[in-house]
mmCIF file of C-alpha atoms in Angstrom:
data_model
loop_
_atom_site.group_PDB
_atom_site.id
_atom_site.type_symbol
_atom_site.label_atom_id
_atom_site.label_comp_id
_atom_site.label_asym_id
_atom_site.label_seq_id
_atom_site.Cartn_x
_atom_site.Cartn_y
_atom_site.Cartn_z
ATOM 1 C CA MET Y 22 -24.909 21.011 12.878
ATOM 2 C CA ALA Y 23 -21.869 21.562 10.509
ATOM 3 C CA ARG Y 24 -22.415 25.227 10.807
ATOM 4 C CA THR Y 25 -22.577 25.166 14.676
ATOM 5 C CA VAL Y 26 -19.355 23.104 14.755
ATOM 6 C CA TRP Y 27 -17.577 25.504 12.273
ATOM 7 C CA ASP Y 28 -18.519 28.512 14.371
ATOM 8 C CA SER Y 29 -17.201 26.955 17.624
ATOM 9 C CA SER Y 30 -13.500 27.514 18.534
ATOM 10 C CA VAL Y 31 -13.252 23.790 19.088
ATOM 11 C CA GLY Y 32 -14.671 23.233 15.628
ATOM 12 C CA LYS Y 33 -12.259 25.531 13.920
ATOM 13 C CA LYS Y 34 -9.331 23.904 15.770
ATOM 14 C CA THR Y 35 -10.471 20.395 14.812
ATOM 15 C CA VAL Y 36 -10.594 21.518 11.132
ATOM 16 C CA MET Y 37 -7.107 22.947 11.517
ATOM 17 C CA ALA Y 38 -5.803 19.676 13.188
ATOM 18 C CA VAL Y 39 -7.512 17.267 10.432
ATOM 19 C CA SER Y 40 -6.380 19.463 7.530
ATOM 20 C CA GLY Y 41 -2.837 19.796 8.907
ATOM 21 C CA LEU Y 42 -2.408 16.145 9.148
ATOM 22 C CA ILE Y 43 -3.683 15.636 5.574
ATOM 23 C CA MET Y 44 -1.026 18.117 4.438
ATOM 24 C CA LEU Y 45 1.536 16.391 6.631
ATOM 25 C CA MET Y 46 0.894 12.968 4.920
ATOM 26 C CA TYR Y 47 1.184 14.583 1.666
ATOM 27 C CA LEU Y 48 4.539 16.221 2.515
ATOM 28 C CA VAL Y 49 5.874 12.813 3.678
ATOM 29 C CA ALA Y 50 5.040 11.238 0.413
ATOM 30 C CA HIS Y 51 6.285 14.363 -1.614
ATOM 31 C CA MET Y 52 9.591 14.189 0.223
ATOM 32 C CA ILE Y 53 10.083 10.511 -0.553
ATOM 33 C CA GLY Y 54 9.186 11.204 -4.204
ATOM 34 C CA ASN Y 55 11.766 14.163 -4.401
ATOM 35 C CA LEU Y 56 14.458 12.044 -3.151
ATOM 36 C CA LYS Y 57 14.108 9.901 -6.300
ATOM 37 C CA ILE Y 58 16.095 12.712 -7.963
ATOM 38 C CA PHE Y 59 19.300 11.169 -6.562
ATOM 39 C CA PHE Y 60 18.788 8.141 -8.744
ATOM 40 C CA GLY Y 61 18.944 10.204 -11.972
ATOM 41 C CA PRO Y 62 16.948 11.748 -14.601
ATOM 42 C CA GLY Y 63 15.284 8.489 -15.962
ATOM 43 C CA GLU Y 64 14.088 7.355 -12.416
ATOM 44 C CA PHE Y 65 12.877 10.823 -11.585
ATOM 45 C CA ASN Y 66 11.152 11.768 -14.778
ATOM 46 C CA HIS Y 67 9.561 8.149 -14.920
ATOM 47 C CA TYR Y 68 8.131 8.953 -11.255
ATOM 48 C CA ALA Y 69 6.663 12.233 -12.491
ATOM 49 C CA HIS Y 70 4.932 10.492 -15.403
ATOM 50 C CA TRP Y 71 3.533 7.613 -13.033
ATOM 51 C CA LEU Y 72 1.925 10.197 -10.877
ATOM 52 C CA ARG Y 73 -0.178 11.170 -13.854
ATOM 53 C CA THR Y 74 -1.119 7.448 -14.689
ATOM 54 C CA VAL Y 75 -2.076 6.282 -11.137
ATOM 55 C CA GLY Y 76 -5.347 4.438 -11.215
ATOM 56 C CA GLU Y 77 -5.338 3.815 -14.993
ATOM 57 C CA PRO Y 78 -7.420 2.429 -16.674
ATOM 58 C CA PHE Y 79 -10.241 2.923 -14.104
ATOM 59 C CA MET Y 80 -9.112 6.636 -13.721
ATOM 60 C CA HIS Y 81 -8.359 8.614 -16.674
ATOM 61 C CA TYR Y 82 -4.923 10.235 -17.328
ATOM 62 C CA GLU Y 83 -4.128 12.668 -14.451
ATOM 63 C CA TRP Y 84 -7.428 12.247 -12.890
ATOM 64 C CA THR Y 85 -5.973 10.796 -9.637
ATOM 65 C CA LEU Y 86 -3.385 13.655 -9.543
ATOM 66 C CA TRP Y 87 -6.160 16.179 -9.790
ATOM 67 C CA LEU Y 88 -8.054 14.650 -7.162
ATOM 68 C CA ILE Y 89 -5.119 14.839 -4.858
ATOM 69 C CA ARG Y 90 -4.778 18.563 -5.880
ATOM 70 C CA VAL Y 91 -8.401 19.282 -5.126
ATOM 71 C CA VAL Y 92 -8.022 17.568 -1.639
ATOM 72 C CA LEU Y 93 -4.928 19.620 -0.925
ATOM 73 C CA VAL Y 94 -6.424 22.860 -1.909
ATOM 74 C CA VAL Y 95 -9.526 22.321 0.121
ATOM 75 C CA ALA Y 96 -7.091 21.472 3.147
ATOM 76 C CA VAL Y 97 -4.905 24.478 2.773
ATOM 77 C CA ILE Y 98 -7.947 26.772 2.444
ATOM 78 C CA ALA Y 99 -9.628 25.238 5.318
ATOM 79 C CA HIS Y 100 -6.263 25.329 7.513
ATOM 80 C CA ALA Y 101 -5.773 29.087 6.530
ATOM 81 C CA VAL Y 102 -9.317 30.214 7.217
ATOM 82 C CA SER Y 103 -9.581 28.342 10.507
ATOM 83 C CA ALA Y 104 -6.117 29.869 11.638
ATOM 84 C CA TYR Y 105 -7.072 33.447 10.583
ATOM 85 C CA GLN Y 106 -10.549 33.278 12.170
ATOM 86 C CA LEU Y 107 -9.101 31.731 15.373
ATOM 87 C CA SER Y 108 -6.357 34.498 15.378
ATOM 88 C CA ARG Y 109 -8.976 37.285 14.998
ATOM 89 C CA ARG Y 110 -11.224 35.666 17.757
ATOM 90 C CA GLY Y 111 -8.147 35.562 20.053
ATOM 91 C CA MET Y 112 -7.223 39.138 19.619
ATOM 92 C CA LYS Y 113 -10.931 40.456 20.096
ATOM 93 C CA ALA Y 114 -10.914 38.508 23.299
ATOM 94 C CA ARG Y 115 -7.692 39.976 24.438
ATOM 95 C CA PRO Y 116 -7.619 43.460 22.973
ATOM 96 C CA SER Y 117 -4.465 44.484 24.897
ATOM 97 C CA LYS Y 118 -1.159 42.613 25.037
ATOM 98 C CA TYR Y 119 0.092 40.729 28.002
ATOM 99 C CA VAL Y 120 2.524 42.706 30.208
ATOM 100 C CA HIS Y 121 4.685 39.505 30.513
ATOM 101 C CA ARG Y 122 5.360 37.174 27.778
ATOM 102 C CA LYS Y 123 5.382 33.459 28.756
ATOM 103 C CA ALA Y 124 9.031 32.335 28.968
ATOM 104 C CA ARG Y 125 8.281 28.934 27.889
ATOM 105 C CA THR Y 126 6.718 29.767 24.646
ATOM 106 C CA SER Y 127 8.774 28.057 21.957
ATOM 107 C CA TYR Y 128 10.221 29.982 18.915
ATOM 108 C CA ALA Y 129 8.102 27.903 16.633
ATOM 109 C CA THR Y 130 4.862 28.602 18.597
ATOM 110 C CA ARG Y 131 5.604 32.438 18.267
ATOM 111 C CA THR Y 132 6.302 32.238 14.609
ATOM 112 C CA MET Y 133 3.505 29.965 13.553
ATOM 113 C CA ARG Y 134 1.438 32.899 12.041
ATOM 114 C CA TRP Y 135 4.505 34.180 9.965
ATOM 115 C CA GLY Y 136 5.355 30.662 8.928
ATOM 116 C CA GLY Y 137 2.005 30.177 7.549
ATOM 117 C CA ILE Y 138 2.298 33.295 5.534
ATOM 118 C CA ILE Y 139 5.628 32.390 4.367
ATOM 119 C CA LEU Y 140 4.445 28.746 3.453
ATOM 120 C CA GLY Y 141 1.430 30.214 1.671
ATOM 121 C CA LEU Y 142 3.449 32.531 -0.552
ATOM 122 C CA PHE Y 143 5.959 29.668 -1.126
ATOM 123 C CA ILE Y 144 3.295 27.276 -2.500
ATOM 124 C CA VAL Y 145 2.082 29.892 -5.052
ATOM 125 C CA TRP Y 146 5.850 30.354 -5.980
ATOM 126 C CA HIS Y 147 6.379 26.698 -6.068
ATOM 127 C CA ILE Y 148 3.485 25.989 -8.524
ATOM 128 C CA LEU Y 149 4.353 28.769 -10.807
ATOM 129 C CA ASP Y 150 7.971 27.679 -10.983
ATOM 130 C CA LEU Y 151 7.698 23.767 -11.276
ATOM 131 C CA THR Y 152 4.182 23.051 -12.290
ATOM 132 C CA THR Y 153 3.110 25.855 -14.768
ATOM 133 C CA GLY Y 154 6.610 27.073 -15.428
ATOM 134 C CA THR Y 155 5.431 30.777 -15.459
ATOM 135 C CA VAL Y 156 8.394 32.041 -13.280
ATOM 136 C CA HIS Y 157 10.723 29.278 -14.157
ATOM 137 C CA SER Y 158 14.323 30.207 -15.092
ATOM 138 C CA GLY Y 159 16.374 28.460 -17.754
ATOM 139 C CA GLY Y 160 13.427 27.520 -19.965
ATOM 140 C CA PHE Y 161 10.698 25.313 -18.547
ATOM 141 C CA GLN Y 162 10.646 21.792 -20.124
ATOM 142 C CA GLU Y 163 7.165 20.028 -20.037
ATOM 143 C CA GLY Y 164 7.599 16.505 -19.043
ATOM 144 C CA ARG Y 165 11.143 16.762 -17.847
ATOM 145 C CA PRO Y 166 10.709 17.527 -14.053
ATOM 146 C CA TYR Y 167 14.516 16.493 -13.452
ATOM 147 C CA GLN Y 168 15.827 19.238 -15.692
ATOM 148 C CA ASN Y 169 13.557 21.831 -14.312
ATOM 149 C CA VAL Y 170 14.430 21.079 -10.789
ATOM 150 C CA VAL Y 171 18.228 21.443 -11.586
ATOM 151 C CA ASP Y 172 17.367 24.671 -13.229
ATOM 152 C CA THR Y 173 15.646 26.055 -10.313
ATOM 153 C CA PHE Y 174 18.247 25.167 -7.863
ATOM 154 C CA SER Y 175 21.097 26.469 -10.082
ATOM 155 C CA THR Y 176 19.879 29.944 -9.266
ATOM 156 C CA TRP Y 177 20.823 31.657 -5.877
ATOM 157 C CA TYR Y 178 17.229 32.948 -5.433
ATOM 158 C CA GLY Y 179 15.651 29.659 -5.931
ATOM 159 C CA ASN Y 180 17.773 28.218 -3.305
ATOM 160 C CA VAL Y 181 17.078 30.925 -0.926
ATOM 161 C CA VAL Y 182 13.428 30.795 -1.514
ATOM 162 C CA TYR Y 183 13.309 27.178 -1.086
ATOM 163 C CA LEU Y 184 15.653 26.879 1.934
ATOM 164 C CA VAL Y 185 13.706 29.395 4.003
ATOM 165 C CA ALA Y 186 10.399 27.878 3.138
ATOM 166 C CA MET Y 187 11.687 24.407 4.250
ATOM 167 C CA LEU Y 188 13.038 25.641 7.527
ATOM 168 C CA ALA Y 189 9.321 27.331 8.015
ATOM 169 C CA VAL Y 190 7.977 23.901 7.222
ATOM 170 C CA GLY Y 191 10.019 22.181 10.018
ATOM 171 C CA LEU Y 192 9.023 24.807 12.607
ATOM 172 C CA HIS Y 193 5.448 24.600 11.550
ATOM 173 C CA ILE Y 194 5.427 20.832 11.955
ATOM 174 C CA ARG Y 195 7.232 20.769 14.990
ATOM 175 C CA HIS Y 196 4.549 22.752 16.875
ATOM 176 C CA GLY Y 197 1.633 21.969 14.587
ATOM 177 C CA PHE Y 198 1.831 18.106 15.034
ATOM 178 C CA TRP Y 199 1.900 18.196 18.679
ATOM 179 C CA SER Y 200 -0.992 21.037 18.601
ATOM 180 C CA ALA Y 201 -2.967 18.667 16.301
ATOM 181 C CA ALA Y 202 -2.652 15.693 18.618
ATOM 182 C CA GLN Y 203 -3.934 17.687 21.538
ATOM 183 C CA THR Y 204 -6.901 18.970 19.587
ATOM 184 C CA LEU Y 205 -7.860 15.533 18.506
ATOM 185 C CA GLY Y 206 -7.590 14.162 22.051
ATOM 186 C CA ALA Y 207 -4.564 12.000 21.564
ATOM 187 C CA GLY Y 208 -2.436 13.995 24.026
ATOM 188 C CA SER Y 209 -2.045 13.223 27.701
ATOM 189 C CA ARG Y 210 0.476 13.607 30.630
ATOM 190 C CA THR Y 211 2.038 10.236 29.839
ATOM 191 C CA ARG Y 212 1.979 10.642 25.918
ATOM 192 C CA ASP Y 213 3.041 14.396 25.730
ATOM 193 C CA ARG Y 214 6.784 13.563 25.785
ATOM 194 C CA ALA Y 215 6.362 10.838 23.199
ATOM 195 C CA LEU Y 216 4.364 13.160 20.983
ATOM 196 C CA LYS Y 217 6.749 16.095 21.179
ATOM 197 C CA THR Y 218 9.655 13.525 20.235
ATOM 198 C CA VAL Y 219 7.757 12.339 17.164
ATOM 199 C CA ALA Y 220 6.969 15.977 16.299
ATOM 200 C CA ASP Y 221 10.742 16.794 16.493
ATOM 201 C CA ILE Y 222 11.795 13.755 14.443
ATOM 202 C CA LEU Y 223 9.234 14.564 11.792
ATOM 203 C CA ALA Y 224 10.169 18.143 11.328
ATOM 204 C CA LEU Y 225 13.958 17.148 11.500
ATOM 205 C CA LEU Y 226 13.382 14.393 8.867
ATOM 206 C CA LEU Y 227 11.084 16.335 6.489
ATOM 207 C CA THR Y 228 13.351 19.559 6.870
ATOM 208 C CA ALA Y 229 16.435 17.407 5.950
ATOM 209 C CA GLY Y 230 14.821 15.574 3.187
ATOM 210 C CA PHE Y 231 13.516 18.473 1.264
ATOM 211 C CA ILE Y 232 16.743 20.362 1.758
ATOM 212 C CA ALA Y 233 18.881 17.570 0.392
ATOM 213 C CA VAL Y 234 17.593 18.096 -3.134
ATOM 214 C CA PRO Y 235 18.897 21.983 -3.511
ATOM 215 C CA VAL Y 236 21.982 20.977 -1.487
ATOM 216 C CA GLY Y 237 22.405 17.943 -4.166
ATOM 217 C CA VAL Y 238 22.097 20.414 -6.992
ATOM 218 C CA MET Y 239 24.453 22.988 -5.404
ATOM 219 C CA THR Y 240 27.268 20.376 -4.606
ATOM 220 C CA GLY Y 241 26.952 18.777 -8.141
ATOM 221 C CA VAL Y 242 25.706 15.406 -6.841
ATOM 222 C CA VAL Y 243 22.575 16.197 -9.052
ATOM 223 C CA SER Y 244 23.429 17.765 -12.301
#
């Protein structure tokens, strides 16, 4: 039954919707945590340490964090594979391009594919920068995330990469949230306007919330 559902286009769209909502919930929590940086290094570093001790003593040190990471990796892979296979299936069903492009197609809709690729590359860079420290500038300091974040956003390329990625996040959420609602049966003629409004607000708040951190470093509010 699972294979039958996965092989269908409806099944793949459902997987995309559910995995997308999982990542959206993580983004909301991640943004709230990021904003703690405005309360100083002590608050932010303590928050980062708390993430590793959640669930103790029932859960061992970092077990909860690794569980969250595994769920996110599965969600990202499921989302990406579903999107790729649906795209390939769509191209096979329509080998030639439409003569006329639909005028109502939004910019976010047309750039979902490239936005997904940008976000995939950003996730890899973000992990190598602030989790493993492999590509981190200024000398990565284990257990001192506040200083590491300031280091990253003290470089022009760190800001450019992050800002471009966060704009892609906003566009992706703006279209993806509404699309997921339609796939899961939450959409209707009476609710469409409300769902699109919620999608716009979520995209705006998350984009602004994430961008606030590099802007804070660039303006000296966070230093």
